[in-house]
Coordinates of C-alpha atoms (C1' of nucleotides) in Angstrom, one line a residue:
Chain A
M218 CA -260.0 59.8 29.5
S219 CA -262.1 58.9 26.5
E220 CA -265.7 59.3 25.9
G221 CA -266.7 57.5 22.7
S222 CA -270.2 58.8 22.6
A223 CA -269.1 62.3 22.7
K224 CA -270.0 62.9 19.1
A225 CA -273.2 61.0 19.1
P226 CA -275.2 61.5 22.3
Q227 CA -277.7 58.7 22.5
K228 CA -280.4 60.4 24.5
D229 CA -281.6 63.9 24.2
P230 CA -279.0 65.7 26.2
G231 CA -281.1 68.7 27.3
K232 CA -283.9 66.7 28.9
G233 CA -284.7 64.7 31.9
T234 CA -282.3 62.7 33.9
A235 CA -280.0 61.8 31.0
K236 CA -276.4 62.5 32.0
P237 CA -275.1 65.4 30.0
R238 CA -272.4 64.4 27.6
K239 CA -268.8 65.1 28.4
F240 CA -266.9 67.4 26.2
Q241 CA -263.4 66.8 25.0
A242 CA -260.8 69.0 23.5
I243 CA -260.9 68.8 19.7
K244 CA -258.5 66.4 18.0
G245 CA -255.0 67.9 17.9
T246 CA -255.8 70.6 20.5
R247 CA -254.9 70.3 24.2
D248 CA -254.9 72.1 27.4
I249 CA -251.7 73.3 28.9
L250 CA -252.0 73.2 32.7
P251 CA -250.0 74.3 35.7
P252 CA -247.2 73.6 36.5
D253 CA -246.3 73.3 32.8
T254 CA -247.6 76.8 32.1
A255 CA -244.7 78.1 34.3
L256 CA -242.3 76.7 31.8
W257 CA -244.2 78.1 28.9
N258 CA -244.0 81.5 30.5
R259 CA -240.3 81.2 31.0
V260 CA -239.8 80.2 27.4
E261 CA -241.8 83.1 26.2
Q262 CA -240.4 85.6 28.7
T263 CA -236.8 84.6 27.7
A264 CA -237.8 85.2 24.0
H265 CA -239.0 88.7 24.8
E266 CA -235.8 89.5 26.7
V267 CA -233.3 88.0 24.2
F268 CA -235.0 89.2 21.1
A269 CA -235.2 92.7 22.5
T270 CA -231.4 92.8 23.0
Y271 CA -231.1 92.2 19.2
G272 CA -233.5 95.1 18.4
F273 CA -236.6 93.1 17.6
G274 CA -240.0 94.5 18.4
E275 CA -243.0 92.4 19.0
I276 CA -245.8 92.3 16.5
R277 CA -249.2 90.9 17.4
L278 CA -251.1 89.5 14.4
P279 CA -254.6 88.2 13.7
I280 CA -255.2 84.5 14.1
F281 CA -256.9 84.4 10.8
E282 CA -256.4 86.0 7.4
E283 CA -257.8 85.8 3.9
T284 CA -257.1 82.4 2.5
D285 CA -255.4 83.9 -0.5
L286 CA -252.6 85.4 1.6
F287 CA -251.4 82.0 2.6
A288 CA -252.2 80.4 -0.7
R289 CA -250.1 82.9 -2.4
S290 CA -247.1 82.8 -0.1
I291 CA -247.0 79.1 0.6
G292 CA -248.0 78.0 -2.9
F293 CA -251.4 77.0 -4.3
D294 CA -250.4 73.5 -5.1
T295 CA -248.8 72.5 -1.9
D296 CA -250.4 69.9 0.4
V297 CA -250.5 72.6 3.1
V298 CA -252.8 74.8 1.1
S299 CA -254.8 72.2 -0.7
K300 CA -255.7 70.1 2.4
E301 CA -254.0 71.0 5.6
M302 CA -255.5 74.4 6.4
Y303 CA -258.4 75.3 8.5
T304 CA -260.4 77.2 6.0
F305 CA -264.0 78.4 6.0
I306 CA -266.3 80.9 4.5
D307 CA -266.9 83.7 6.8
R308 CA -270.7 84.2 7.1
P309 CA -271.8 83.6 3.5
V310 CA -274.7 85.7 2.3
E311 CA -277.8 83.7 1.9
I312 CA -278.4 83.3 -1.8
P313 CA -279.7 79.9 -2.6
K314 CA -277.7 78.3 -5.4
P315 CA -279.8 77.7 -8.5
H316 CA -281.5 74.3 -8.8
N317 CA -282.4 74.5 -12.5
L318 CA -282.3 76.6 -15.5
N319 CA -285.4 78.6 -14.6
D320 CA -283.8 79.5 -11.3
L321 CA -280.7 80.9 -12.9
P322 CA -282.0 84.4 -13.7
R323 CA -283.1 84.8 -10.1
F324 CA -279.6 83.8 -8.9
L325 CA -277.8 86.1 -11.3
L326 CA -279.9 89.0 -10.2
E327 CA -279.3 88.4 -6.5
V328 CA -275.6 88.0 -7.0
E329 CA -275.3 91.1 -9.0
H330 CA -277.2 93.0 -6.4
A331 CA -275.1 91.6 -3.6
L332 CA -271.9 92.4 -5.5
K333 CA -273.0 96.0 -6.0
N334 CA -273.8 96.4 -2.3
N335 CA -270.6 94.8 -1.2
E336 CA -272.5 92.0 0.5
I337 CA -270.3 89.4 -1.1
P338 CA -266.6 89.9 -1.8
N339 CA -266.0 92.2 -4.7
T340 CA -263.1 90.1 -5.9
T341 CA -261.7 89.6 -9.4
R342 CA -262.8 86.1 -9.1
N343 CA -266.4 87.0 -8.3
R344 CA -266.6 89.7 -11.0
K345 CA -265.2 87.4 -13.6
T346 CA -267.4 84.6 -12.6
V347 CA -270.5 86.6 -12.8
E348 CA -269.5 88.1 -16.2
V349 CA -268.8 84.7 -17.7
L350 CA -272.0 83.3 -16.1
E351 CA -274.1 85.9 -17.7
R352 CA -272.6 85.3 -21.1
T353 CA -272.9 81.6 -20.8
F354 CA -276.5 82.0 -19.7
S355 CA -277.5 84.1 -22.7
E356 CA -275.9 81.6 -25.0
L357 CA -277.9 79.0 -23.3
E358 CA -281.1 81.0 -23.8
T359 CA -280.4 81.5 -27.5
L360 CA -279.8 77.8 -27.8
S361 CA -283.0 76.8 -26.1
A362 CA -285.0 79.2 -28.3
Q363 CA -283.7 77.3 -31.3
V364 CA -284.4 74.0 -29.7
K365 CA -288.0 75.2 -29.1
A366 CA -288.2 76.2 -32.8
G367 CA -287.5 72.6 -33.6
N368 CA -283.9 72.7 -34.5
I369 CA -282.9 69.7 -32.5
N370 CA -280.0 67.6 -33.4
E371 CA -277.2 65.8 -31.6
A372 CA -274.7 68.6 -31.8
F373 CA -277.2 71.0 -30.3
D374 CA -277.9 68.6 -27.6
R375 CA -274.3 68.2 -26.7
Q376 CA -273.6 71.9 -26.6
Y377 CA -276.7 72.5 -24.6
R378 CA -275.6 70.0 -21.9
E379 CA -272.2 71.5 -21.9
L380 CA -273.4 75.0 -21.3
L381 CA -275.8 73.8 -18.6
F382 CA -272.9 72.1 -16.9
Q383 CA -270.8 75.3 -17.1
C384 CA -273.5 77.3 -15.6
S385 CA -273.9 75.2 -12.6
Y386 CA -270.2 75.0 -12.2
L387 CA -269.9 78.8 -12.4
A388 CA -272.7 79.3 -10.0
A389 CA -271.0 77.1 -7.4
Y390 CA -267.8 79.0 -7.9
V391 CA -269.3 82.3 -6.7
E392 CA -267.9 83.2 -3.3
L393 CA -270.8 84.2 -1.1
G394 CA -268.5 85.2 1.7
I395 CA -264.8 85.9 2.3
E396 CA -262.8 82.7 2.6
V397 CA -260.6 82.9 5.7
T398 CA -258.0 80.6 7.1
L399 CA -256.7 80.1 10.6
R400 CA -253.0 81.0 10.1
P401 CA -250.8 78.0 9.4
E402 CA -247.6 80.1 9.9
A403 CA -246.7 83.7 10.7
T404 CA -244.4 84.8 7.9
A405 CA -247.1 85.6 5.4
S406 CA -249.0 87.7 8.0
V407 CA -245.8 89.5 9.0
C408 CA -245.1 90.4 5.4
R409 CA -248.7 91.5 4.9
A410 CA -248.5 93.8 7.9
Y411 CA -245.1 95.1 6.8
I412 CA -246.7 96.1 3.5
E413 CA -250.1 97.3 4.9
H414 CA -248.5 99.6 7.4
G415 CA -245.9 101.0 5.0
M416 CA -243.1 99.7 7.2
Y417 CA -240.7 100.0 4.2
T418 CA -240.7 103.7 5.1
L419 CA -239.2 102.9 8.5
P420 CA -235.4 102.7 9.0
Q421 CA -234.4 99.3 7.5
P422 CA -234.2 96.6 8.3
V423 CA -237.4 96.1 10.3
K424 CA -237.0 93.4 12.9
L425 CA -240.1 91.8 14.1
Y426 CA -241.0 88.8 16.3
C427 CA -244.3 87.2 17.2
L428 CA -245.5 84.3 19.2
G429 CA -248.8 82.5 19.4
P430 CA -250.9 79.6 18.1
M431 CA -250.9 78.3 14.5
F432 CA -253.2 75.8 13.0
R433 CA -252.8 72.9 10.6
R434 CA -255.3 70.2 9.9
E435 CA -253.0 67.3 10.1
R436 CA -253.1 64.0 11.9
P437 CA -251.4 64.6 15.3
Q438 CA -248.3 62.8 16.4
K439 CA -245.6 63.4 18.9
G440 CA -244.7 67.1 18.9
R441 CA -247.2 67.9 16.1
Y442 CA -250.6 69.3 17.0
R443 CA -253.4 70.9 15.0
Q444 CA -253.2 73.9 17.3
F445 CA -249.5 74.4 17.9
Y446 CA -247.4 77.3 19.0
Q447 CA -244.6 79.1 17.3
I448 CA -242.1 81.8 18.2
D449 CA -241.3 83.6 15.0
A450 CA -238.8 86.3 14.0
E451 CA -238.3 88.0 10.8
V452 CA -235.9 90.6 9.4
L453 CA -237.4 92.6 6.6
G454 CA -235.8 95.1 4.3
G455 CA -232.2 96.3 4.5
P456 CA -229.3 94.6 2.8
D457 CA -229.1 90.8 2.4
A458 CA -225.6 90.9 3.9
P459 CA -224.4 87.6 5.2
A460 CA -224.0 89.3 8.6
V461 CA -227.8 89.6 8.8
D462 CA -228.2 85.8 8.4
A463 CA -225.5 85.1 10.9
E464 CA -226.8 87.5 13.5
L465 CA -230.3 86.1 13.3
I466 CA -228.8 82.6 13.9
E467 CA -226.7 83.9 16.7
M468 CA -229.7 85.3 18.4
L469 CA -231.4 81.9 18.1
M470 CA -228.5 80.1 19.6
V471 CA -228.2 82.6 22.4
Y472 CA -231.8 82.1 23.1
F473 CA -231.6 78.3 23.2
R474 CA -228.5 78.5 25.4
K475 CA -230.3 80.8 27.9
L476 CA -233.1 78.3 28.1
G477 CA -230.7 75.5 28.8
L478 CA -231.6 73.5 25.8
E479 CA -229.1 70.7 25.6
G480 CA -227.9 68.7 22.6
A481 CA -229.3 71.1 20.0
R482 CA -227.6 70.9 16.6
L483 CA -227.5 73.7 14.1
D484 CA -227.7 72.6 10.4
I485 CA -227.2 75.0 7.6
N486 CA -227.3 74.9 3.9
S487 CA -227.7 77.1 0.9
I488 CA -230.3 76.4 -1.7
G489 CA -229.2 78.9 -4.3
C490 CA -231.3 81.4 -6.1
Q491 CA -233.7 81.5 -9.1
N492 CA -230.7 81.3 -11.4
C493 CA -228.9 78.3 -10.1
R494 CA -231.5 76.2 -8.3
P495 CA -233.6 75.3 -11.2
K496 CA -230.5 74.0 -13.0
Y497 CA -229.6 72.0 -10.0
V498 CA -233.1 70.6 -9.7
E499 CA -232.9 69.3 -13.2
L500 CA -229.5 67.8 -12.6
L501 CA -230.8 66.1 -9.5
R502 CA -233.8 64.8 -11.4
E503 CA -231.6 63.3 -14.0
A504 CA -229.4 61.7 -11.4
L505 CA -232.5 60.3 -9.7
R506 CA -233.9 58.8 -12.8
K507 CA -230.8 56.8 -13.3
V508 CA -231.2 55.2 -9.9
K509 CA -235.0 55.1 -9.9
D510 CA -235.2 51.3 -9.5
K511 CA -233.3 51.5 -6.2
L512 CA -235.8 53.9 -4.7
G513 CA -239.0 53.3 -2.8
L514 CA -242.4 54.3 -4.3
D515 CA -242.5 57.6 -2.4
S516 CA -239.2 58.7 -3.6
Q517 CA -239.9 57.6 -7.2
R518 CA -243.0 59.8 -7.2
R519 CA -241.0 62.7 -5.8
I520 CA -238.5 62.5 -8.7
E521 CA -241.2 64.2 -10.9
T522 CA -243.1 66.2 -8.3
N523 CA -240.4 67.6 -6.1
P524 CA -237.0 65.9 -6.4
L525 CA -235.5 67.9 -3.5
R526 CA -237.9 66.1 -1.1
V527 CA -236.1 62.8 -1.8
F528 CA -233.5 64.0 0.7
D529 CA -236.1 63.8 3.5
S530 CA -236.5 60.1 3.0
K531 CA -236.0 58.1 6.2
L532 CA -235.9 54.7 4.4
Q533 CA -232.8 52.9 5.4
T534 CA -232.6 51.2 2.0
E535 CA -232.4 54.4 0.1
Q536 CA -229.7 56.1 2.2
G537 CA -226.8 54.7 0.2
V538 CA -228.2 55.9 -3.1
I539 CA -229.0 59.3 -1.7
A540 CA -225.5 59.8 -0.3
K541 CA -224.2 59.7 -3.9
L542 CA -226.5 62.3 -5.3
P543 CA -225.1 65.7 -6.4
H544 CA -225.0 68.4 -3.7
I545 CA -226.6 71.7 -4.4
T546 CA -223.6 73.5 -2.8
D547 CA -221.4 72.2 -5.6
H548 CA -223.7 73.8 -8.2
L549 CA -224.4 77.3 -6.9
C550 CA -223.8 80.3 -9.1
A551 CA -220.8 82.4 -8.3
D552 CA -222.8 84.9 -6.2
C553 CA -224.6 82.3 -4.2
A554 CA -221.4 80.3 -3.6
Q555 CA -219.7 83.5 -2.4
N556 CA -222.7 84.3 -0.2
Y557 CA -222.7 80.8 1.4
A558 CA -219.0 81.1 2.1
D559 CA -219.5 84.5 3.7
V560 CA -222.4 83.3 5.9
K561 CA -220.2 80.5 7.2
R562 CA -217.4 82.9 7.8
E563 CA -219.7 85.2 9.7
L564 CA -220.9 82.3 11.8
A565 CA -217.4 81.3 12.7
L566 CA -216.7 84.9 13.6
R567 CA -219.5 84.6 16.2
N568 CA -218.2 81.2 17.4
I569 CA -221.3 79.4 16.4
A570 CA -220.9 75.7 15.8
F571 CA -222.8 74.5 12.8
Q572 CA -223.0 71.5 10.6
Q573 CA -223.4 71.7 6.8
N574 CA -226.3 69.6 5.8
W575 CA -226.6 69.4 2.1
R576 CA -229.9 67.5 2.5
L577 CA -231.5 70.5 4.2
V578 CA -233.9 72.0 1.6
R579 CA -237.0 74.0 2.1
G580 CA -240.1 73.2 0.2
L581 CA -241.2 76.6 -0.9
D582 CA -240.2 78.3 -4.1
Y583 CA -239.5 81.7 -2.5
Y584 CA -236.9 80.4 -0.2
M585 CA -233.4 81.0 -1.4
R586 CA -229.8 80.9 -0.3
T587 CA -229.4 80.4 3.5
T588 CA -231.6 77.8 5.1
F589 CA -231.1 76.4 8.6
E590 CA -232.7 74.1 11.1
I591 CA -232.2 73.1 14.6
I592 CA -232.6 69.5 15.7
A593 CA -233.2 68.8 19.4
P594 CA -233.2 65.5 21.2
G595 CA -236.1 63.7 22.7
L596 CA -238.7 64.6 20.1
G597 CA -239.4 61.4 18.2
A598 CA -239.9 61.6 14.4
Q599 CA -240.6 65.4 14.4
N600 CA -237.3 66.4 15.7
A601 CA -236.8 69.9 14.2
V602 CA -237.3 72.5 16.9
C603 CA -236.7 75.4 14.6
G604 CA -236.5 76.1 10.9
G605 CA -235.7 79.2 8.9
G606 CA -234.3 80.7 5.8
R607 CA -234.0 83.6 3.5
Y608 CA -237.0 84.6 1.3
D609 CA -236.1 87.7 -0.6
G610 CA -239.0 87.6 -3.1
L611 CA -241.9 87.1 -0.7
V612 CA -242.8 90.7 0.1
E613 CA -242.9 91.6 -3.6
L614 CA -244.9 88.5 -4.3
L615 CA -247.5 89.8 -1.8
G616 CA -247.7 93.2 -3.5
G617 CA -245.0 95.1 -1.7
P618 CA -241.8 96.7 -2.9
P619 CA -238.8 94.4 -3.6
T620 CA -237.6 93.5 -0.1
K621 CA -235.0 91.3 1.4
G622 CA -236.2 88.9 4.1
I623 CA -235.0 86.2 6.4
G624 CA -236.7 84.6 9.4
F625 CA -237.2 81.6 11.5
A626 CA -240.0 79.8 13.3
I627 CA -239.4 77.9 16.6
G628 CA -241.9 75.1 17.3
E629 CA -242.7 76.0 20.9
D630 CA -244.4 72.8 21.7
R631 CA -241.4 70.8 20.6
L632 CA -239.0 73.2 22.4
I633 CA -240.8 72.7 25.6
L634 CA -241.0 68.9 25.1
S635 CA -237.3 68.8 24.6
L636 CA -236.6 71.0 27.6
Q637 CA -238.8 68.6 29.7
E638 CA -237.2 65.5 28.3
S639 CA -233.7 66.7 29.0
G640 CA -234.7 66.6 32.7
K641 CA -233.9 69.7 34.7
P642 CA -237.4 70.0 36.1
K643 CA -237.3 73.7 37.0
V644 CA -238.8 74.4 40.3
E645 CA -241.9 76.4 40.3
R646 CA -242.2 79.0 43.0
G647 CA -244.8 77.6 45.4
I648 CA -246.7 79.6 47.9
D649 CA -244.8 81.5 50.6
V650 CA -247.3 81.8 53.4
F651 CA -250.3 79.8 54.4
I652 CA -252.5 81.6 56.9
A653 CA -254.0 79.2 59.5
W654 CA -256.7 81.1 61.4
M655 CA -259.4 80.2 63.9
G656 CA -262.3 82.4 65.1
E657 CA -264.0 85.4 63.8
P658 CA -261.6 88.0 65.3
A659 CA -258.6 86.1 63.9
Y660 CA -260.3 86.0 60.5
Q661 CA -260.3 89.8 60.2
T662 CA -256.7 89.9 61.2
A663 CA -255.9 87.2 58.7
V664 CA -257.6 89.0 55.8
R665 CA -255.5 92.1 56.6
A666 CA -252.3 90.1 57.0
A667 CA -252.9 88.4 53.6
R668 CA -253.4 91.7 51.9
T669 CA -250.2 93.2 53.5
L670 CA -248.1 90.2 52.6
R671 CA -249.4 90.1 49.0
D672 CA -248.8 93.8 48.6
A673 CA -245.2 93.0 49.5
G674 CA -245.0 90.4 46.8
F675 CA -245.4 87.2 48.8
S676 CA -247.6 84.4 47.6
V677 CA -250.3 83.8 50.2
E678 CA -253.0 81.3 50.7
L679 CA -255.9 82.3 52.9
P680 CA -258.6 79.6 53.5
G681 CA -262.0 81.0 53.2
T682 CA -263.6 78.8 55.8
P683 CA -262.5 78.0 59.4
Q684 CA -260.3 75.0 59.7
K685 CA -258.8 73.3 62.7
F686 CA -255.1 74.0 62.9
S687 CA -254.2 70.4 62.3
K688 CA -256.1 70.5 59.0
A689 CA -254.8 73.9 58.1
L690 CA -251.2 72.9 58.6
G691 CA -251.8 69.7 56.7
Q692 CA -253.1 71.8 53.8
A693 CA -250.1 74.1 54.0
D694 CA -247.8 71.1 53.9
K695 CA -249.5 69.7 50.8
L696 CA -249.4 73.0 49.0
G697 CA -245.7 73.2 49.7
A698 CA -245.9 76.4 51.6
R699 CA -242.7 77.7 53.2
Y700 CA -244.4 79.3 56.2
A701 CA -247.6 79.1 58.1
L702 CA -248.8 82.2 59.8
I703 CA -250.9 81.0 62.7
L704 CA -253.6 83.4 64.0
G705 CA -255.8 82.3 66.8
E706 CA -257.3 83.8 69.9
D707 CA -253.9 84.1 71.6
E708 CA -252.3 85.9 68.8
V709 CA -255.1 88.4 68.3
A710 CA -255.2 89.1 72.0
S711 CA -251.5 89.5 72.6
G712 CA -250.6 91.0 69.2
Q713 CA -247.8 88.5 69.0
W714 CA -248.3 86.4 65.8
T715 CA -246.9 83.0 65.4
L716 CA -244.9 82.2 62.2
K717 CA -244.0 78.6 61.7
T718 CA -241.3 77.4 59.3
L719 CA -242.8 74.2 57.7
A720 CA -239.5 72.7 56.7
D721 CA -238.1 72.3 60.3
G722 CA -241.2 72.9 62.4
S723 CA -239.6 75.8 64.2
Q724 CA -241.9 78.6 65.4
A725 CA -241.2 82.3 66.2
K726 CA -243.4 85.1 67.5
C727 CA -243.5 88.5 66.0
T728 CA -245.7 91.6 65.9
E729 CA -247.7 92.5 62.9
S730 CA -245.3 95.4 62.1
A731 CA -242.3 93.2 62.4
L732 CA -243.7 90.4 60.2
L733 CA -242.6 91.7 56.8
E734 CA -239.1 92.6 58.0
Y735 CA -238.9 89.1 59.6
L736 CA -240.0 87.3 56.4
R737 CA -237.7 89.2 54.2
K738 CA -234.7 88.2 56.2
L739 CA -235.6 84.5 56.2
Chain B
rG14 C1' -255.4 60.1 3.5
rU15 C1' -252.4 55.1 5.1
rG16 C1' -250.5 51.6 8.8
rG17 C1' -249.6 49.7 13.9
rG18 C1' -250.6 49.9 19.3
rC19 C1' -254.0 51.0 23.1
rG20 C1' -259.2 52.3 25.6
rU21 C1' -261.2 49.2 33.2
rA22 C1' -261.9 54.9 39.3
rG23 C1' -258.8 61.7 38.9
rC24 C1' -253.7 59.0 37.9
rU25 C1' -250.8 54.1 37.2
rC26 C1' -252.6 49.5 36.4
rA27 C1' -254.6 44.1 37.9
rG28 C1' -258.7 41.3 36.5
rC29 C1' -255.3 34.1 32.6
rU30 C1' -258.8 30.1 29.3
rG31 C1' -266.7 33.9 30.0
rG32 C1' -269.8 33.6 36.2
rU33 C1' -271.9 40.7 35.8
rA34 C1' -264.9 45.0 39.4
rG35 C1' -260.1 45.3 42.4
rA36 C1' -255.2 47.4 44.2
rG37 C1' -251.8 51.4 44.9
rC38 C1' -251.4 56.6 44.6
rA39 C1' -254.5 61.0 44.8
rU40 C1' -259.2 63.2 47.0
rC41 C1' -262.5 63.9 51.3
rG42 C1' -263.8 62.6 56.5
rG43 C1' -262.3 60.6 61.4
rA44 C1' -258.7 59.0 65.3
rC45 C1' -256.4 64.6 66.5
rU46 C1' -262.1 70.8 69.1
rG47 C1' -254.1 75.3 69.2
rU48 C1' -250.1 72.6 65.3
rG49 C1' -248.4 69.5 59.2
rG50 C1' -245.2 65.3 57.2
rC51 C1' -245.8 59.2 60.0
rU52 C1' -249.6 55.6 61.2
rC53 C1' -254.5 53.6 61.6
rC54 C1' -259.8 53.6 60.4
rG55 C1' -263.6 55.0 57.0
rA56 C1' -266.1 57.4 52.7
rA57 C1' -266.7 58.8 47.8
rC58 C1' -265.4 57.6 43.2
rG59 C1' -267.0 52.9 37.3
rC60 C1' -273.2 51.9 32.2
rC61 C1' -265.1 48.2 32.0
rG62 C1' -265.0 54.1 25.4
rU63 C1' -269.9 53.3 22.5
rG64 C1' -273.3 50.2 19.7
rG65 C1' -274.6 45.4 18.1
rG66 C1' -273.8 40.0 18.1
rU67 C1' -272.7 34.9 20.4
rU68 C1' -274.3 32.9 25.3
rC69 C1' -278.4 30.9 30.7
rA70 C1' -274.4 34.5 31.6
rA71 C1' -269.6 39.2 28.4
rA72 C1' -264.7 43.9 31.2
rU73 C1' -263.4 39.0 29.1
rC74 C1' -265.2 36.0 22.7
rC75 C1' -266.8 38.2 17.6
rC76 C1' -268.2 42.5 14.5
rA77 C1' -268.7 47.6 13.9
rU78 C1' -267.8 52.4 15.5
rC79 C1' -265.6 56.4 18.2
rG80 C1' -261.4 58.2 20.8
rC81 C1' -256.2 58.4 22.2
rC82 C1' -251.0 57.4 21.1
rC83 C1' -247.0 56.4 17.6
rA84 C1' -245.3 56.1 12.7
rC85 C1' -246.0 57.0 7.3
rC86 C1' -247.6 60.9 3.7
rC87 C1' -246.5 66.1 4.1
rC88 C1' -243.9 69.7 6.4
rA89 C1' -244.7 76.6 6.0

RNA sequence: GUGGGCGUAGCUCAGCUGGUAGAGCAUCGGACUGUGGCUCCGAACGCCGUGGGUUCAAAUCCCAUCGCCCACCCCA
């Protein structure tokens, strides 16, 4: 259902007879309705159960954090940070930006005051900005004094303009409120919490999982939404033994198996460490330059910006060239090569089938060694249902102690999509008993019966208004109820209630006290 | 940000070359004032995404715009 005028109501919506405009979920967000929610619950419940058996505890995190947290962990220069995050200033203090030179002293005064009273963020950025702004401004004043004294020439003029420009730039750079971002991923927040709560003093490693919505301001497509859901698990601290990597992957596979996900494929790779990867990247870049003319424009651009991304290319024409590129696993340092071999051995020990995928590389700098991904069928172009890897440097990067780390994130939307596509529509538990009643005395009995049955765990539907039995039974049928409890004058008078089995139409009489026993046996 | 496809009832769609809306399903009511599924009858449901243009006349043709879907880019 579309409503084109939603964003531009023609007539004043609040007044008169004009039809109120229809609202619509924001682009990239959606409602998840019953019966789908039953599947969502099963997916989440199974995660709770399986992850608990591996010693993971649930962590619940804020939906938004300081922008810097994500910028630092994901990388300031990535597309994600520069244009795909939901970022906003949280309640900026009202200090009008200066319009002209005469306005600048007023602005400076107010900002200093606000900074002193913690009304605007007391960040390095703000302190530095104000400091430089003050200096620049005083230079500007000196200069204009000279200009007034008649010392006008071209050099002065240029310098004056430059300073003026700097001032206005600096003024705009002052943050009048904390910049916050709706979380685009969970890992950074988990690490922040690990540090903030001193979890490095707990027995290591600390195993945490978390689930909930994430936000990315991208154009939606199949299996990719602006508000999407992830199930995320992280192992922080402890050794970086290959067994840790393998056990995490084992847990993942057990989880998917319990959910009945079919046709899932595990890909693994090692992307080395700070020692061996940069060397490989250069090697790759060299190799790519040699075949540049055989590549498409996108891949040509990537040669300089991020050569590893060439592996992601889906262009048919490039596949032949890409297949001949050097593999990172042939250029690992001795330690990394040993580690990769050990991880594979540990996986084999656990009977986990995997496929080595030398094209599987993660985009972030802090990722190292083991990376893995799970591809599921029925998902269109976005076919990865889970991605993960080792990130030993991240906690330290965020101001914590040197800490090993590895984790994964499952795309819950895609997982559910794939479960739905692979058929197996799991049956939702419908209602057990529909109470068809007629007459005021029967109603009292019906209310009591509903309460008793619900207390015993049955799902009961009790109509709030009188209905003819034909209608009530029709309703019961449409709702898929298993039984109809019929309460009319006869039943109330005799104390013998009528229980009808909808499937075959059979009916039986029983007393109120015998009802529960009777239902349990059926 | 770029490209392609699509917007008609709650849902799935018909409505060809212009003559100002239809079906099926679903909903509600009745046939059926103590018995559902079947059948029959009836009702409600639409500014044909929105704005403009062409025309005596636009769901239909043209332009614009918005929205949805899919793909690209990117992918934590």
